[in-house]
PDB file of C-alpha atoms and ligand atoms in Angstrom:
ATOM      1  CA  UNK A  16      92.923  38.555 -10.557  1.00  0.00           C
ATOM      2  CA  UNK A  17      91.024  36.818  -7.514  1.00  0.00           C
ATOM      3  CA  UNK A  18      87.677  37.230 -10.097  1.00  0.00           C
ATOM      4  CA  UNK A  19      89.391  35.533 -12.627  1.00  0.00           C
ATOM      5  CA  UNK A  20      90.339  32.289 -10.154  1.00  0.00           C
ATOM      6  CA  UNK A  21      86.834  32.711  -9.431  1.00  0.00           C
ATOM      7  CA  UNK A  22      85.945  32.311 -12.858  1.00  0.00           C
ATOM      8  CA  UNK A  23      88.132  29.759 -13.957  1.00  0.00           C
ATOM      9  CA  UNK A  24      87.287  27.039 -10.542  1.00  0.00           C
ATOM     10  CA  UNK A  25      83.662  28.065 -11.288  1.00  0.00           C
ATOM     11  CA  UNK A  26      84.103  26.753 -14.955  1.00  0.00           C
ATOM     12  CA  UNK A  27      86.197  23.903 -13.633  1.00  0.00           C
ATOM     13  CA  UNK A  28      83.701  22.532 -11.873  1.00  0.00           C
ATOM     14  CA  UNK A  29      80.887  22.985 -13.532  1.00  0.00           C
ATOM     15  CA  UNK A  30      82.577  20.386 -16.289  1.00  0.00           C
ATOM     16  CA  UNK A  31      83.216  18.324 -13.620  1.00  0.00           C
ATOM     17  CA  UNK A  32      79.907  17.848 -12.773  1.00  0.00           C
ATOM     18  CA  UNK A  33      79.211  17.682 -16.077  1.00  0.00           C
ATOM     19  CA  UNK A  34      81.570  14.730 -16.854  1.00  0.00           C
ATOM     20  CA  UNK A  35      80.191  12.785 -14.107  1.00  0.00           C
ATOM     21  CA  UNK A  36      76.681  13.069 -13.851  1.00  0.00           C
ATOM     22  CA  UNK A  37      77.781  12.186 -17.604  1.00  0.00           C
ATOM     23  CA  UNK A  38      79.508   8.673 -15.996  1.00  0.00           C
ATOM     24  CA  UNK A  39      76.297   7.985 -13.734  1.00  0.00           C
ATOM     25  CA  UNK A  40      76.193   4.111 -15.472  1.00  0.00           C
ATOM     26  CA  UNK A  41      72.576   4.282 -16.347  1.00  0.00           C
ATOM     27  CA  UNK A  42      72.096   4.896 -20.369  1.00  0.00           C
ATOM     28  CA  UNK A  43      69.398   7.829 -19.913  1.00  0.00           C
ATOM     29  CA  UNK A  44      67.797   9.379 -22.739  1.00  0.00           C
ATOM     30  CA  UNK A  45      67.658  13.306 -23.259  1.00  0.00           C
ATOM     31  CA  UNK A  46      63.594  12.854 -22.033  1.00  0.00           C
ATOM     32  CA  UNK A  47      65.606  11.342 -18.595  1.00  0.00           C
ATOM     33  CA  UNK A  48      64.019   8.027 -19.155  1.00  0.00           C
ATOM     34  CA  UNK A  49      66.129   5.091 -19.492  1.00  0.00           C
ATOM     35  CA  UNK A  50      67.079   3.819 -22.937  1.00  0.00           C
ATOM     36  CA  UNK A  51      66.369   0.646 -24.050  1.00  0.00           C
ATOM     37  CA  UNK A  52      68.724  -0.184 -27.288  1.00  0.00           C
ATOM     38  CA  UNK A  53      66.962  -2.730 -29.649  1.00  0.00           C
ATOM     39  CA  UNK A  54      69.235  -3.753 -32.452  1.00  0.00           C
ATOM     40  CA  UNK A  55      67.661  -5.374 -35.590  1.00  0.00           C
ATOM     41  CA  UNK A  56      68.223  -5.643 -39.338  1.00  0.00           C
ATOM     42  CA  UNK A  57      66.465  -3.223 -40.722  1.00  0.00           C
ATOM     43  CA  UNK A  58      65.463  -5.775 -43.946  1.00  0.00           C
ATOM     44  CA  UNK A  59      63.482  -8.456 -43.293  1.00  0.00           C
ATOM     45  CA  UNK A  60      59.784  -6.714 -44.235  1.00  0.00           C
ATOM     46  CA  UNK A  61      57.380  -6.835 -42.246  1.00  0.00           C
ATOM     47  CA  UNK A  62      58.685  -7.134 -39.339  1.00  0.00           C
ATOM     48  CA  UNK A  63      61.194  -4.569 -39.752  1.00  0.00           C
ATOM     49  CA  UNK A  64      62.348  -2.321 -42.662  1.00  0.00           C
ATOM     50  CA  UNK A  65      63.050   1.064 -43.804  1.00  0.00           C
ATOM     51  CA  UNK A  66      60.031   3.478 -44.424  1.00  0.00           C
ATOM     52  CA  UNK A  67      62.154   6.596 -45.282  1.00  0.00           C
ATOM     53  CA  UNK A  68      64.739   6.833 -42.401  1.00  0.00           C
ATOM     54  CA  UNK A  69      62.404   5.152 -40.117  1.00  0.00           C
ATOM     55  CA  UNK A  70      62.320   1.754 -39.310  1.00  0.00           C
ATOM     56  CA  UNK A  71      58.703   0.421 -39.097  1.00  0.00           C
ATOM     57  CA  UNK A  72      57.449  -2.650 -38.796  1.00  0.00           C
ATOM     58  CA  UNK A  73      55.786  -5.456 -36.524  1.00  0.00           C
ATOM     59  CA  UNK A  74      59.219  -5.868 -34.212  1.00  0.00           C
ATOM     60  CA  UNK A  75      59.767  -2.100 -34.251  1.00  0.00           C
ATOM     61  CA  UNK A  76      55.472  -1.671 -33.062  1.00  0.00           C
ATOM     62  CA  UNK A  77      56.205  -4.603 -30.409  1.00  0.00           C
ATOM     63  CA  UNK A  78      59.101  -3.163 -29.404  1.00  0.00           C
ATOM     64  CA  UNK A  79      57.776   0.310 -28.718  1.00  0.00           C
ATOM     65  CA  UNK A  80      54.328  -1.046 -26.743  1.00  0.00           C
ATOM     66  CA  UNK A  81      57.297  -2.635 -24.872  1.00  0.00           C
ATOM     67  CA  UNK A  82      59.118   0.615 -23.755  1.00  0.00           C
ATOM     68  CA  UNK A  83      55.797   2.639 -23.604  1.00  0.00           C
ATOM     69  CA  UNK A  84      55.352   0.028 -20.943  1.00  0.00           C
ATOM     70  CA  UNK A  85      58.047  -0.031 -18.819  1.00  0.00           C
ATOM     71  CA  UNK A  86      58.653   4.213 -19.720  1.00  0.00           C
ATOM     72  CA  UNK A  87      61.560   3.603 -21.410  1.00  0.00           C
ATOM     73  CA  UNK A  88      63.032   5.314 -24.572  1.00  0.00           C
ATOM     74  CA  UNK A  89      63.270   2.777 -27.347  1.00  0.00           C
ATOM     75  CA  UNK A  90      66.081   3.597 -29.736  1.00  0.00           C
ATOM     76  CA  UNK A  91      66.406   0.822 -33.134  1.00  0.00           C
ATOM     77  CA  UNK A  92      69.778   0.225 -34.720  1.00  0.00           C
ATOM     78  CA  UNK A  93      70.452  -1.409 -37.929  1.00  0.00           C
ATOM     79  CA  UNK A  94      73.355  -3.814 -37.864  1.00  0.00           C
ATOM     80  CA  UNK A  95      74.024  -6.998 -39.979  1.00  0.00           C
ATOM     81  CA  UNK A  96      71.814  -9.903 -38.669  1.00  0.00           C
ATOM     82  CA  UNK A  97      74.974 -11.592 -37.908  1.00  0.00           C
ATOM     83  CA  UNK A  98      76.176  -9.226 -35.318  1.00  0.00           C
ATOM     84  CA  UNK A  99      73.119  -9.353 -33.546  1.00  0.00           C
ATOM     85  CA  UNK A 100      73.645 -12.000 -31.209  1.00  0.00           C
ATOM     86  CA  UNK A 101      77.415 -10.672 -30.316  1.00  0.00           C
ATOM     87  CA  UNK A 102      76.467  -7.304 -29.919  1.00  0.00           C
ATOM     88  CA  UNK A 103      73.481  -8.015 -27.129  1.00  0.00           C
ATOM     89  CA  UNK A 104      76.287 -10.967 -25.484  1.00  0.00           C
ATOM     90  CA  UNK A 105      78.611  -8.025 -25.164  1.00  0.00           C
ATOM     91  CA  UNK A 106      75.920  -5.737 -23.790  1.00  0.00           C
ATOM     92  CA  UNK A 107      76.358  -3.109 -26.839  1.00  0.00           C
ATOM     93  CA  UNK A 108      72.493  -3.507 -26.901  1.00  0.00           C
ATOM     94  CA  UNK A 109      69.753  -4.256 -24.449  1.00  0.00           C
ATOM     95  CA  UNK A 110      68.088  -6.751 -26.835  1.00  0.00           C
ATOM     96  CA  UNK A 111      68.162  -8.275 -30.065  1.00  0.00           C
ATOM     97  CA  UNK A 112      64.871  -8.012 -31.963  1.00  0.00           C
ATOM     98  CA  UNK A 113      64.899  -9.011 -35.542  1.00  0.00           C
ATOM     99  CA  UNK A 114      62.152 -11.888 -36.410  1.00  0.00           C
ATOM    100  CA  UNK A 115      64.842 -14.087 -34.797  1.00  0.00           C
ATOM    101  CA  UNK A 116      64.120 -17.431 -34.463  1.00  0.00           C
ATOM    102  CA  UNK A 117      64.688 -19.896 -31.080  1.00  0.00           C
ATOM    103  CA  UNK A 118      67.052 -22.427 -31.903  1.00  0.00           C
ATOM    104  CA  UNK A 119      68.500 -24.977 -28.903  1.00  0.00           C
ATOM    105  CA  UNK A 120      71.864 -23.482 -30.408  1.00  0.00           C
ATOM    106  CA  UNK A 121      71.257 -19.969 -30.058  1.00  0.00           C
ATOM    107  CA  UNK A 122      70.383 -20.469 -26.567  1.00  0.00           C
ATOM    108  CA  UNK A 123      73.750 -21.495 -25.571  1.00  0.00           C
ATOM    109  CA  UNK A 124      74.774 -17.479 -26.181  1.00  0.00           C
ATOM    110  CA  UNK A 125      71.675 -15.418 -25.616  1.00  0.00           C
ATOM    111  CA  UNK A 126      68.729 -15.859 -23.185  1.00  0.00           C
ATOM    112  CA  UNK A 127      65.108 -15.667 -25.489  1.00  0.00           C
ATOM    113  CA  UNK A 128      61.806 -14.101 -24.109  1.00  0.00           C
ATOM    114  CA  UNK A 129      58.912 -15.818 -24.502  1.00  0.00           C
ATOM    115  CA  UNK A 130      58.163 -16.005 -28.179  1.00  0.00           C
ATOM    116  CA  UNK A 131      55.609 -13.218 -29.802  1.00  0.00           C
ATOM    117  CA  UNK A 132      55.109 -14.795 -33.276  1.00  0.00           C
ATOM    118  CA  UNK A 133      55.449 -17.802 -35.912  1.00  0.00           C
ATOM    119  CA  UNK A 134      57.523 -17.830 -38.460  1.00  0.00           C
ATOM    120  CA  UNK A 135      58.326 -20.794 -41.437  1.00  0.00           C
ATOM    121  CA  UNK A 136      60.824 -21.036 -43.920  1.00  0.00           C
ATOM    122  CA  UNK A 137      59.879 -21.257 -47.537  1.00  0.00           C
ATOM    123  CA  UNK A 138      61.528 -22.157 -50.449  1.00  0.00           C
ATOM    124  CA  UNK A 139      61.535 -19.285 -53.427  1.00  0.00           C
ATOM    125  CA  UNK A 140      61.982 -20.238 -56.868  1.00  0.00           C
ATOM    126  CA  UNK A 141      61.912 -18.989 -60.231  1.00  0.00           C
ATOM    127  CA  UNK A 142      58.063 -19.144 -61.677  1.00  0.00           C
ATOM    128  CA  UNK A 143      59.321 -21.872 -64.701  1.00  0.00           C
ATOM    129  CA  UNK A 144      62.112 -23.679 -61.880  1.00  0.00           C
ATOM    130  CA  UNK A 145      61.777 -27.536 -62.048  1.00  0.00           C
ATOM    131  CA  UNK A 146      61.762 -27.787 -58.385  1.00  0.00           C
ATOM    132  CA  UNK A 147      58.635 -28.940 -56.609  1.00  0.00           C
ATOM    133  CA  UNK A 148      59.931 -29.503 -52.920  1.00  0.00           C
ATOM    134  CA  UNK A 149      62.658 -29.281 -50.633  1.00  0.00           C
ATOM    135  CA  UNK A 150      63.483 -32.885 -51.576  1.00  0.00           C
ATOM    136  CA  UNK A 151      64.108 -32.113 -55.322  1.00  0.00           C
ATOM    137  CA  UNK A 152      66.589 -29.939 -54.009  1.00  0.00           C
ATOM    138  CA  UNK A 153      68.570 -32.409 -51.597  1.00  0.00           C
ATOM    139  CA  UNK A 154      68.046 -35.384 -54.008  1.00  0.00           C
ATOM    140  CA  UNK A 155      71.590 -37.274 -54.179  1.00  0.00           C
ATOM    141  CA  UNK A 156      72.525 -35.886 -57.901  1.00  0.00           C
ATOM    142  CA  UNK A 157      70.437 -32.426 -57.953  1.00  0.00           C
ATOM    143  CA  UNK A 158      73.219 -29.480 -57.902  1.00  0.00           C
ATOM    144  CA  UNK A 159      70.609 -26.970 -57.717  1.00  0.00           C
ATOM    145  CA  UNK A 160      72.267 -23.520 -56.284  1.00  0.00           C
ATOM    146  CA  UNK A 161      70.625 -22.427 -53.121  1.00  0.00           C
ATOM    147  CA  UNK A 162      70.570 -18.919 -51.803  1.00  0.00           C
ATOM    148  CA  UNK A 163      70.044 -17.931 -48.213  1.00  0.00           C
ATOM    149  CA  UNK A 164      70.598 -14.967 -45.402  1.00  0.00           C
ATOM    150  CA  UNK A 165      74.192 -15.366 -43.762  1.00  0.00           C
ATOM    151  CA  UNK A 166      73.583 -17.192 -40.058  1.00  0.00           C
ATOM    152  CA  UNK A 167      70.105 -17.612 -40.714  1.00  0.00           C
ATOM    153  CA  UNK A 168      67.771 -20.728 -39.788  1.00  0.00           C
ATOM    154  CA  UNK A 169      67.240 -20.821 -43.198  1.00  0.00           C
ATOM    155  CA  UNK A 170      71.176 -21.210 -43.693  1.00  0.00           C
ATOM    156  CA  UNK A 171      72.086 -23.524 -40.705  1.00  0.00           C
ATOM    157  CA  UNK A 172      68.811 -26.381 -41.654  1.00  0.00           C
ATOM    158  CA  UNK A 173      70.012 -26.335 -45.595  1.00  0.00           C
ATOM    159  CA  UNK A 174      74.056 -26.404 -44.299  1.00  0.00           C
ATOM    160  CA  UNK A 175      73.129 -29.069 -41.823  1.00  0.00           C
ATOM    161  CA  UNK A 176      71.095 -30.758 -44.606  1.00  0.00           C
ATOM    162  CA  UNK A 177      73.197 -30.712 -47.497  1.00  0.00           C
ATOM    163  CA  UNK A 178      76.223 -32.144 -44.677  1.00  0.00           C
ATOM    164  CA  UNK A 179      73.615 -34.742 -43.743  1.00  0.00           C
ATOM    165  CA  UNK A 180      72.815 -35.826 -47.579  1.00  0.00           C
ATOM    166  CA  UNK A 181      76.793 -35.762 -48.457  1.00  0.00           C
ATOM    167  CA  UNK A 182      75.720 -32.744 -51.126  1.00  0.00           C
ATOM    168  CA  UNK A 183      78.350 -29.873 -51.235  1.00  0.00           C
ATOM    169  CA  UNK A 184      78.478 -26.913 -49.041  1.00  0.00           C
ATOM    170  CA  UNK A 185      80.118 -25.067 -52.484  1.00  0.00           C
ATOM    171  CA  UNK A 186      76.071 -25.568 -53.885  1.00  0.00           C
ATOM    172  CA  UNK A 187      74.879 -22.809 -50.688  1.00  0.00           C
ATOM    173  CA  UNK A 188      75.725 -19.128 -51.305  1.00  0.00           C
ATOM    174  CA  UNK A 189      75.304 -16.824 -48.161  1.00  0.00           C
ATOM    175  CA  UNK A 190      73.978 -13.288 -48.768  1.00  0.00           C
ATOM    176  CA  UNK A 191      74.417 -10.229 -46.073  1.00  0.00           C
ATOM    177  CA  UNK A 192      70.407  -9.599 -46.729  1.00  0.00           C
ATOM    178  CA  UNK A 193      67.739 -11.441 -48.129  1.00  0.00           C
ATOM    179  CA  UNK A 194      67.145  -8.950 -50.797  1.00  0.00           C
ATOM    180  CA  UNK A 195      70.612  -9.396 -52.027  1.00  0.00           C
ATOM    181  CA  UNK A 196      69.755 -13.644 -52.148  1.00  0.00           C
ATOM    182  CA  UNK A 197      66.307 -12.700 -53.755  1.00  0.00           C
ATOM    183  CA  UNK A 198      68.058 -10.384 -56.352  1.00  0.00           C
ATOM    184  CA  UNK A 199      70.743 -13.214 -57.219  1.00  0.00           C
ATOM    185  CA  UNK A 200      67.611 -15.913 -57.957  1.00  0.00           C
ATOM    186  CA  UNK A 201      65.913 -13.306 -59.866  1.00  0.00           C
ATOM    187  CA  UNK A 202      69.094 -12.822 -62.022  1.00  0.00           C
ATOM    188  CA  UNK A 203      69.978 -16.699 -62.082  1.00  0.00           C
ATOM    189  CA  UNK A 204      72.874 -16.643 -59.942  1.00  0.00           C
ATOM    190  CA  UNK A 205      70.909 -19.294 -58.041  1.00  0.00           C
ATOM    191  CA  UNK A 206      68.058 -22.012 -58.673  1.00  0.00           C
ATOM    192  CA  UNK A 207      66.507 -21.253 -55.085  1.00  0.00           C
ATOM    193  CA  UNK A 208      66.202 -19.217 -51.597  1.00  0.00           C
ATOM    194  CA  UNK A 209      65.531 -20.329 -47.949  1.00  0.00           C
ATOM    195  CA  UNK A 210      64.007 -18.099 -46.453  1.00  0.00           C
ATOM    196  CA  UNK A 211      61.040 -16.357 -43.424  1.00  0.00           C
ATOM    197  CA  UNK A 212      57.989 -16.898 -44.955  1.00  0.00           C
ATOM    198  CA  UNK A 213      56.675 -13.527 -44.748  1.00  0.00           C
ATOM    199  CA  UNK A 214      60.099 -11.612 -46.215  1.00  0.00           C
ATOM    200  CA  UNK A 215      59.401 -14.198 -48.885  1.00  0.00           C
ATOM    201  CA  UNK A 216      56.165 -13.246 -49.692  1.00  0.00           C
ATOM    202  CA  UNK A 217      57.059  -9.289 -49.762  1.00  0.00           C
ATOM    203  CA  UNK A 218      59.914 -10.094 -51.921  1.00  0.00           C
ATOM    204  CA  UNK A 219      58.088 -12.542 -54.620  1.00  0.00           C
ATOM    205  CA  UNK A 220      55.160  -9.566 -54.762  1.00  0.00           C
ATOM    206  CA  UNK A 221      58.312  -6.991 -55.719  1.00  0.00           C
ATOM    207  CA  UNK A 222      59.982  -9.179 -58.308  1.00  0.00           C
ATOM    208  CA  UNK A 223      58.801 -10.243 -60.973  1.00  0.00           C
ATOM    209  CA  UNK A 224      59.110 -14.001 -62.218  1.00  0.00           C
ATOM    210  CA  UNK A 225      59.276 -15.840 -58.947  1.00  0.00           C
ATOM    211  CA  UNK A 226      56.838 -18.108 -56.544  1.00  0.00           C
ATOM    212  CA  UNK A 227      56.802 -19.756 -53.221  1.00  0.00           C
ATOM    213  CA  UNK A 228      56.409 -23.331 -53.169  1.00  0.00           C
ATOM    214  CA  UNK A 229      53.561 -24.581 -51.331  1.00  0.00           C
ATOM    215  CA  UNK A 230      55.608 -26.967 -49.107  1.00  0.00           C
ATOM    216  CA  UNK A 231      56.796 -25.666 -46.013  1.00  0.00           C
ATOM    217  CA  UNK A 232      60.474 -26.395 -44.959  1.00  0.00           C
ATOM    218  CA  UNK A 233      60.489 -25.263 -41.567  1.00  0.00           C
ATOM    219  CA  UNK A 234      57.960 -23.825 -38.373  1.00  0.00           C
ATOM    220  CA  UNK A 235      59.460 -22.043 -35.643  1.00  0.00           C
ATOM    221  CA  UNK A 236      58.835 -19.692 -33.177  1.00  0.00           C
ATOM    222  CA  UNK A 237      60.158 -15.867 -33.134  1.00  0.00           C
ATOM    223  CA  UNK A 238      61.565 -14.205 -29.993  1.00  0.00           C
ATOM    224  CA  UNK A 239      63.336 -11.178 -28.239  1.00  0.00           C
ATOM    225  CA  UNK A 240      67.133 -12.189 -27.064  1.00  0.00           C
ATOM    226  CA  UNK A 241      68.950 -10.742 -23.919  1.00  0.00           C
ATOM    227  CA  UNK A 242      72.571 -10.891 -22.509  1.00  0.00           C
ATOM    228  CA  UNK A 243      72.123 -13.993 -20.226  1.00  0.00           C
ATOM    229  CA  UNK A 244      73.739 -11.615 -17.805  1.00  0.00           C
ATOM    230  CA  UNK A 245      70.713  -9.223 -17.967  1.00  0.00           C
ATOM    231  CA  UNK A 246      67.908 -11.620 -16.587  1.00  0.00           C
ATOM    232  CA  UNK A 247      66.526  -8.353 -15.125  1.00  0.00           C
ATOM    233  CA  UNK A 248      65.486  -6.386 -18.072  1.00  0.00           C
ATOM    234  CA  UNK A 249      64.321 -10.177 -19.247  1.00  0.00           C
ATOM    235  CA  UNK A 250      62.208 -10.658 -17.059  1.00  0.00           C
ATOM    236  CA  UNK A 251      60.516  -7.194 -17.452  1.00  0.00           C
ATOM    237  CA  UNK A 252      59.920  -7.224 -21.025  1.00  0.00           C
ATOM    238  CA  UNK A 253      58.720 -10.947 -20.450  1.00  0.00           C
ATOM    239  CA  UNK A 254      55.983  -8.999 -18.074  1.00  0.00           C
ATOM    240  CA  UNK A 255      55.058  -6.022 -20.414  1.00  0.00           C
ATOM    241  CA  UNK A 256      54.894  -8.888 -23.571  1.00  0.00           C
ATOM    242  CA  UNK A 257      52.800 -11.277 -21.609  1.00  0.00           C
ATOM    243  CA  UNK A 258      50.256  -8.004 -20.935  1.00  0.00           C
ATOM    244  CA  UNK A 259      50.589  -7.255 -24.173  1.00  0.00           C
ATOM    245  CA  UNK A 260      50.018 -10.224 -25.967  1.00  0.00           C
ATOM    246  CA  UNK A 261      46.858 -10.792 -23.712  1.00  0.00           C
ATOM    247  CA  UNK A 262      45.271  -7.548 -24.213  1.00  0.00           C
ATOM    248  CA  UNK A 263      45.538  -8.642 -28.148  1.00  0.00           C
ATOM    249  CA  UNK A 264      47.971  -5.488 -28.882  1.00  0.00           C
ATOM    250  CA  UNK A 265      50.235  -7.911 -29.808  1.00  0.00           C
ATOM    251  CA  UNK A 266      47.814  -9.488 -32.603  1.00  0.00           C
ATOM    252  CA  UNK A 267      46.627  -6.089 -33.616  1.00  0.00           C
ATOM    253  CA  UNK A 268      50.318  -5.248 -34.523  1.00  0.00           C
ATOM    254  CA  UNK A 269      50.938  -8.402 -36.575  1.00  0.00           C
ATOM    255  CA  UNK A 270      47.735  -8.080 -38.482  1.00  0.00           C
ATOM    256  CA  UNK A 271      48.330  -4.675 -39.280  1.00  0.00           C
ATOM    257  CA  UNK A 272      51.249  -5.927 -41.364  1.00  0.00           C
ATOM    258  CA  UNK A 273      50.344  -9.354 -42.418  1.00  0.00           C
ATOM    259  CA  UNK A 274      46.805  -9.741 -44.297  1.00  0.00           C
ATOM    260  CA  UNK A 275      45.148 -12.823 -43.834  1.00  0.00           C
ATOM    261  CA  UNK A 276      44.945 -14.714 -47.358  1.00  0.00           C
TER     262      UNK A 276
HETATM  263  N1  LIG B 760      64.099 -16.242 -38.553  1.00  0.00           N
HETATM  264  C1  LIG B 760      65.394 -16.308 -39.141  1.00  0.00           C
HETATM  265  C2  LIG B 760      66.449 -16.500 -38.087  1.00  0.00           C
HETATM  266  O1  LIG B 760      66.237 -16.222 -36.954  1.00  0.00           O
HETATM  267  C3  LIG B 760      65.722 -15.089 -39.997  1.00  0.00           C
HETATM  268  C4  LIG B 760      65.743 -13.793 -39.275  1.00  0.00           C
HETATM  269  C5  LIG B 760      66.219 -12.624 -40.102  1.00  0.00           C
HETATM  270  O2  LIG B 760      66.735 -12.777 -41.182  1.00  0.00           O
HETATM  271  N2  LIG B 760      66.044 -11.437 -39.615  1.00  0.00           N
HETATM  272  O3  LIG B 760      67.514 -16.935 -38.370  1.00  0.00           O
END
């Protein structure tokens, strides 16, 4: 009998000390390093889409000379782009990585790091569309359907554009993914998409039938967001980007992905 009590408070607290070196606050990776939780959407080629299960690409390559830096354990989840700011606010993630532009509004919810890359929006079309410019598409009587990403830059300048010209919100459709607002011009669901100038150009080169204008809409600059409660991991990536964008591993990543024309 007394072996069996023996038995069972051994087992009893083994899973105690199980449970709380389980509750030690610290998100630890099975390697014991710390974790660092990047979420992205996993779509937006080059800088991050799916290459079998794995998510490669110029954020995922920044992101990992990031954690190889500061020995962490990077782990990339795929959520909508739209979640992406909520989810780092809440602290579900450490960071929000996703070629995710600063915008003065954006910064009232999330903290940025310092930025790592350019981005522009571009205008898609279909190779025989009438457009030109951006301006053919906000002229006064145009109704020319536009496409774009839901919450994107691309989305808030054309919203903010269209409210500014008196044109209709009904003429803006918002798409989860930019493949889904690419697929909708390519079937003539709309006359036009907003969107990162480097998706763009990996989309037009995998459909068939459409072109970038030459005109740029938009120049901005990409960066990492934080919880503005987390200054601390911040300010460490901000240190292990700096390094990295000075040694040129930075450039080396981005021009592994995007060719010079
Ligand atoms: N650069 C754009 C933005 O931040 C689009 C980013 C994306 O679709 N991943 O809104």
């Amino acid at each position: 009998m007394k072996k069996i009590v023996a038995i069972v408070l051994a087992i009893a607290m083994i899973a105690s000390v199980a449970v709380l070196s389980g509750c030690s606050g610290e998100k630890k990776s099975e390697s014991g390093k710390e974790k660092l939780t990047m979420a992205t959407n996993a779509y937006f080629p080059p800088y991050e889409y799916y290459e079998g299960e794995e998510i490669i690409g110029i954020d995922a390559e920044v992101a990992q000379a990031i954690a190889d830096k500061l020995d962490m354990e990077l782990e990339i989840v795929d959520i909508e782009f739209d979640s992406i700011i909520a989810g780092v606010q809440t602290g579900k993630y450490d960071m929000g990585m996703a070629g995710m532009t600063v915008t003065d509004e954006r910064k009232q919810s999330v903290d940025f790091s310092d930025s790592y890359a350019t981005g522009i929006q571009s205008i898609i079309v279909t190779e025989d569309s009438p457009i030109k410019s951006i301006d053919d598409i906000l002229a006064k009587d145009a109704d020319y359907k536009v496409g774009v990403q839901l919450s994107t830059t691309g989305d808030i300048y054309i919203s903010d554009d269209f409210d500014k010209e008196g044109k209709s919100a009904d003429l803006i459709t918002e798409f989860q993914t930019g493949n889904d607002a690419v697929a909708a011009l390519a079937s003539g669901k709309v006359d036009a998409v907003i969107i990162d100038n480097e998706p763009a150009k990996s989309y037009v080169a995998a459909t068939s039938g459409l072109k970038i204008l030459d005109t740029e809409y938009v120049t901005e600059d990409y960066a990492i967001c934080f919880s503005k409660d987390n200054t601390e991991l911040k300010d460490k990536v901000n240190a292990a980007l700096k390094e990295l964008i000075a040694d040129g591993t930075v450039q080396k990543i981005i021009d592994k992905y995007i060719t010079a024309e």
